[in-house]
């Protein structure tokens, strides 16, 4: 089998496996954080957690697949190692940046959203929208 084919297969296997592991880890441990941010509203925390995981998969898997197109295809073993390290390294950086962006946004807006849901303001807004429509 050609070194390029093996390199691409390894890149996809490692990157997708890493994405799945990170998503499961964040999902499992993130629910506790979200529950606290949303004022102990477990239903809202679970729902938000699921939506974050779906978005996480979509963005990261899309990035991993698109990244295959860029860069010099490896021609030998050294090129394959460079290819794998740069592609996987970039995927890990994207995973990390997404994680910190989400954590910051949740910490900033989570308590406001939790209060909004607990006070039933979303229902009042929905009723007003129905009457207006």
mmCIF file of C-alpha atoms in Angstrom:
data_model
loop_
_atom_site.group_PDB
_atom_site.id
_atom_site.type_symbol
_atom_site.label_atom_id
_atom_site.label_comp_id
_atom_site.label_asym_id
_atom_site.label_seq_id
_atom_site.Cartn_x
_atom_site.Cartn_y
_atom_site.Cartn_z
ATOM 1 C CA UNK A 1 0.000 0.000 0.000
ATOM 2 C CA UNK A 2 1.307 3.490 -0.839
ATOM 3 C CA UNK A 3 2.659 5.640 2.001
ATOM 4 C CA UNK A 4 0.210 8.390 1.070
ATOM 5 C CA UNK A 5 -2.805 6.088 1.462
ATOM 6 C CA UNK A 6 -1.554 4.758 4.800
ATOM 7 C CA UNK A 7 -0.865 8.300 6.032
ATOM 8 C CA UNK A 8 -4.341 9.496 5.100
ATOM 9 C CA UNK A 9 -5.963 6.463 6.723
ATOM 10 C CA UNK A 10 -3.932 6.941 9.917
ATOM 11 C CA UNK A 11 -4.737 10.653 9.984
ATOM 12 C CA UNK A 12 -8.462 9.989 9.689
ATOM 13 C CA UNK A 13 -8.446 7.167 12.251
ATOM 14 C CA UNK A 14 -6.424 9.101 14.839
ATOM 15 C CA UNK A 15 -8.225 12.426 14.343
ATOM 16 C CA UNK A 16 -11.719 10.954 14.363
ATOM 17 C CA UNK A 17 -10.876 8.731 17.330
ATOM 18 C CA UNK A 18 -9.485 11.719 19.210
ATOM 19 C CA UNK A 19 -12.582 13.775 18.395
ATOM 20 C CA UNK A 20 -14.874 11.030 19.705
ATOM 21 C CA UNK A 21 -12.840 10.648 22.913
ATOM 22 C CA UNK A 22 -12.769 14.403 23.561
ATOM 23 C CA UNK A 23 -16.505 14.769 22.843
ATOM 24 C CA UNK A 24 -17.401 11.942 25.231
ATOM 25 C CA UNK A 25 -15.104 13.305 27.935
ATOM 26 C CA UNK A 26 -16.464 16.830 27.609
ATOM 27 C CA UNK A 27 -20.042 15.572 27.500
ATOM 28 C CA UNK A 28 -19.673 13.448 30.618
ATOM 29 C CA UNK A 29 -17.855 16.052 32.675
ATOM 30 C CA UNK A 30 -19.455 19.103 31.085
ATOM 31 C CA UNK A 31 -22.935 18.308 32.315
ATOM 32 C CA UNK A 32 -21.881 19.057 35.902
ATOM 33 C CA UNK A 33 -20.444 22.412 34.826
ATOM 34 C CA UNK A 34 -23.542 23.262 32.780
ATOM 35 C CA UNK A 35 -25.870 22.318 35.623
ATOM 36 C CA UNK A 36 -24.040 24.770 37.872
ATOM 37 C CA UNK A 37 -24.003 27.494 35.194
ATOM 38 C CA UNK A 38 -27.718 27.097 34.550
ATOM 39 C CA UNK A 39 -28.704 27.418 38.205
ATOM 40 C CA UNK A 40 -29.024 23.651 38.777
ATOM 41 C CA UNK A 41 -31.571 23.222 35.984
ATOM 42 C CA UNK A 42 -30.617 19.673 34.973
ATOM 43 C CA UNK A 43 -32.995 19.440 32.015
ATOM 44 C CA UNK A 44 -31.605 22.621 30.463
ATOM 45 C CA UNK A 45 -28.037 21.485 31.201
ATOM 46 C CA UNK A 46 -28.584 18.070 29.567
ATOM 47 C CA UNK A 47 -30.239 19.594 26.521
ATOM 48 C CA UNK A 48 -27.514 22.215 26.104
ATOM 49 C CA UNK A 49 -24.829 19.589 26.606
ATOM 50 C CA UNK A 50 -26.291 17.446 23.827
ATOM 51 C CA UNK A 51 -26.494 20.399 21.438
ATOM 52 C CA UNK A 52 -22.884 21.351 22.211
ATOM 53 C CA UNK A 53 -21.723 17.794 21.513
ATOM 54 C CA UNK A 54 -23.556 17.700 18.170
ATOM 55 C CA UNK A 55 -22.033 21.036 17.172
ATOM 56 C CA UNK A 56 -18.624 19.876 18.366
ATOM 57 C CA UNK A 57 -18.811 16.777 16.157
ATOM 58 C CA UNK A 58 -20.007 18.696 13.114
ATOM 59 C CA UNK A 59 -17.331 21.384 13.288
ATOM 60 C CA UNK A 60 -14.448 19.070 14.127
ATOM 61 C CA UNK A 61 -15.283 16.292 11.696
ATOM 62 C CA UNK A 62 -15.817 18.875 8.965
ATOM 63 C CA UNK A 63 -12.461 20.452 9.762
ATOM 64 C CA UNK A 64 -10.681 17.087 9.811
ATOM 65 C CA UNK A 65 -12.104 16.132 6.435
ATOM 66 C CA UNK A 66 -11.389 19.506 4.843
ATOM 67 C CA UNK A 67 -7.833 19.557 6.207
ATOM 68 C CA UNK A 68 -7.038 16.445 4.157
ATOM 69 C CA UNK A 69 -7.056 18.578 1.061
ATOM 70 C CA UNK A 70 -4.318 20.969 2.191
ATOM 71 C CA UNK A 71 -0.596 20.391 2.472
ATOM 72 C CA UNK A 72 1.988 18.345 0.649
ATOM 73 C CA UNK A 73 1.152 14.620 0.349
ATOM 74 C CA UNK A 74 3.847 12.465 1.973
ATOM 75 C CA UNK A 75 6.275 10.693 -0.351
ATOM 76 C CA UNK A 76 8.343 8.811 2.237
ATOM 77 C CA UNK A 77 8.319 7.828 5.923
ATOM 78 C CA UNK A 78 9.716 11.158 7.145
ATOM 79 C CA UNK A 79 7.122 13.002 5.081
ATOM 80 C CA UNK A 80 4.408 10.759 6.527
ATOM 81 C CA UNK A 81 5.480 11.560 10.092
ATOM 82 C CA UNK A 82 5.527 15.282 9.318
ATOM 83 C CA UNK A 83 2.147 15.001 7.609
ATOM 84 C CA UNK A 84 0.572 13.177 10.553
ATOM 85 C CA UNK A 85 2.083 15.413 13.218
ATOM 86 C CA UNK A 86 1.065 18.652 11.512
ATOM 87 C CA UNK A 87 -2.444 17.507 10.616
ATOM 88 C CA UNK A 88 -3.189 15.919 13.995
ATOM 89 C CA UNK A 89 -1.535 18.819 15.821
ATOM 90 C CA UNK A 90 -3.727 21.304 13.994
ATOM 91 C CA UNK A 91 -6.837 19.226 14.748
ATOM 92 C CA UNK A 92 -5.906 19.183 18.458
ATOM 93 C CA UNK A 93 -5.408 22.961 18.476
ATOM 94 C CA UNK A 94 -8.834 23.436 16.871
ATOM 95 C CA UNK A 95 -10.377 21.112 19.497
ATOM 96 C CA UNK A 96 -8.752 23.138 22.275
ATOM 97 C CA UNK A 97 -9.773 26.516 20.871
ATOM 98 C CA UNK A 98 -13.365 25.340 20.468
ATOM 99 C CA UNK A 99 -13.405 24.024 24.019
ATOM 100 C CA UNK A 100 -12.162 27.273 25.544
ATOM 101 C CA UNK A 101 -14.526 29.338 23.395
ATOM 102 C CA UNK A 102 -17.485 27.227 24.564
ATOM 103 C CA UNK A 103 -16.389 27.351 28.213
ATOM 104 C CA UNK A 104 -16.086 31.137 28.086
ATOM 105 C CA UNK A 105 -19.461 31.591 26.399
ATOM 106 C CA UNK A 106 -21.213 29.226 28.802
ATOM 107 C CA UNK A 107 -19.656 30.819 31.877
ATOM 108 C CA UNK A 108 -20.591 34.273 30.594
ATOM 109 C CA UNK A 109 -24.166 33.599 29.490
ATOM 110 C CA UNK A 110 -25.130 30.420 31.344
ATOM 111 C CA UNK A 111 -26.423 32.018 34.506
ATOM 112 C CA UNK A 112 -28.496 34.538 32.529
ATOM 113 C CA UNK A 113 -30.087 31.781 30.451
ATOM 114 C CA UNK A 114 -30.790 29.656 33.538
ATOM 115 C CA UNK A 115 -32.523 32.574 35.255
ATOM 116 C CA UNK A 116 -34.476 33.363 32.101
ATOM 117 C CA UNK A 117 -35.767 29.773 31.872
ATOM 118 C CA UNK A 118 -36.545 29.454 35.583
ATOM 119 C CA UNK A 119 -38.543 32.670 35.624
ATOM 120 C CA UNK A 120 -40.574 31.518 32.617
ATOM 121 C CA UNK A 121 -39.622 34.543 30.540
ATOM 122 C CA UNK A 122 -39.203 32.332 27.470
ATOM 123 C CA UNK A 123 -42.870 31.297 27.769
ATOM 124 C CA UNK A 124 -44.006 34.915 27.997
ATOM 125 C CA UNK A 125 -41.972 35.726 24.884
ATOM 126 C CA UNK A 126 -43.423 32.735 23.023
ATOM 127 C CA UNK A 127 -46.985 33.729 23.949
ATOM 128 C CA UNK A 128 -46.379 37.309 22.811
ATOM 129 C CA UNK A 129 -44.996 36.040 19.512
ATOM 130 C CA UNK A 130 -48.049 33.811 18.967
ATOM 131 C CA UNK A 131 -50.440 36.712 19.635
ATOM 132 C CA UNK A 132 -48.501 38.986 17.304
ATOM 133 C CA UNK A 133 -48.398 36.351 14.530
#
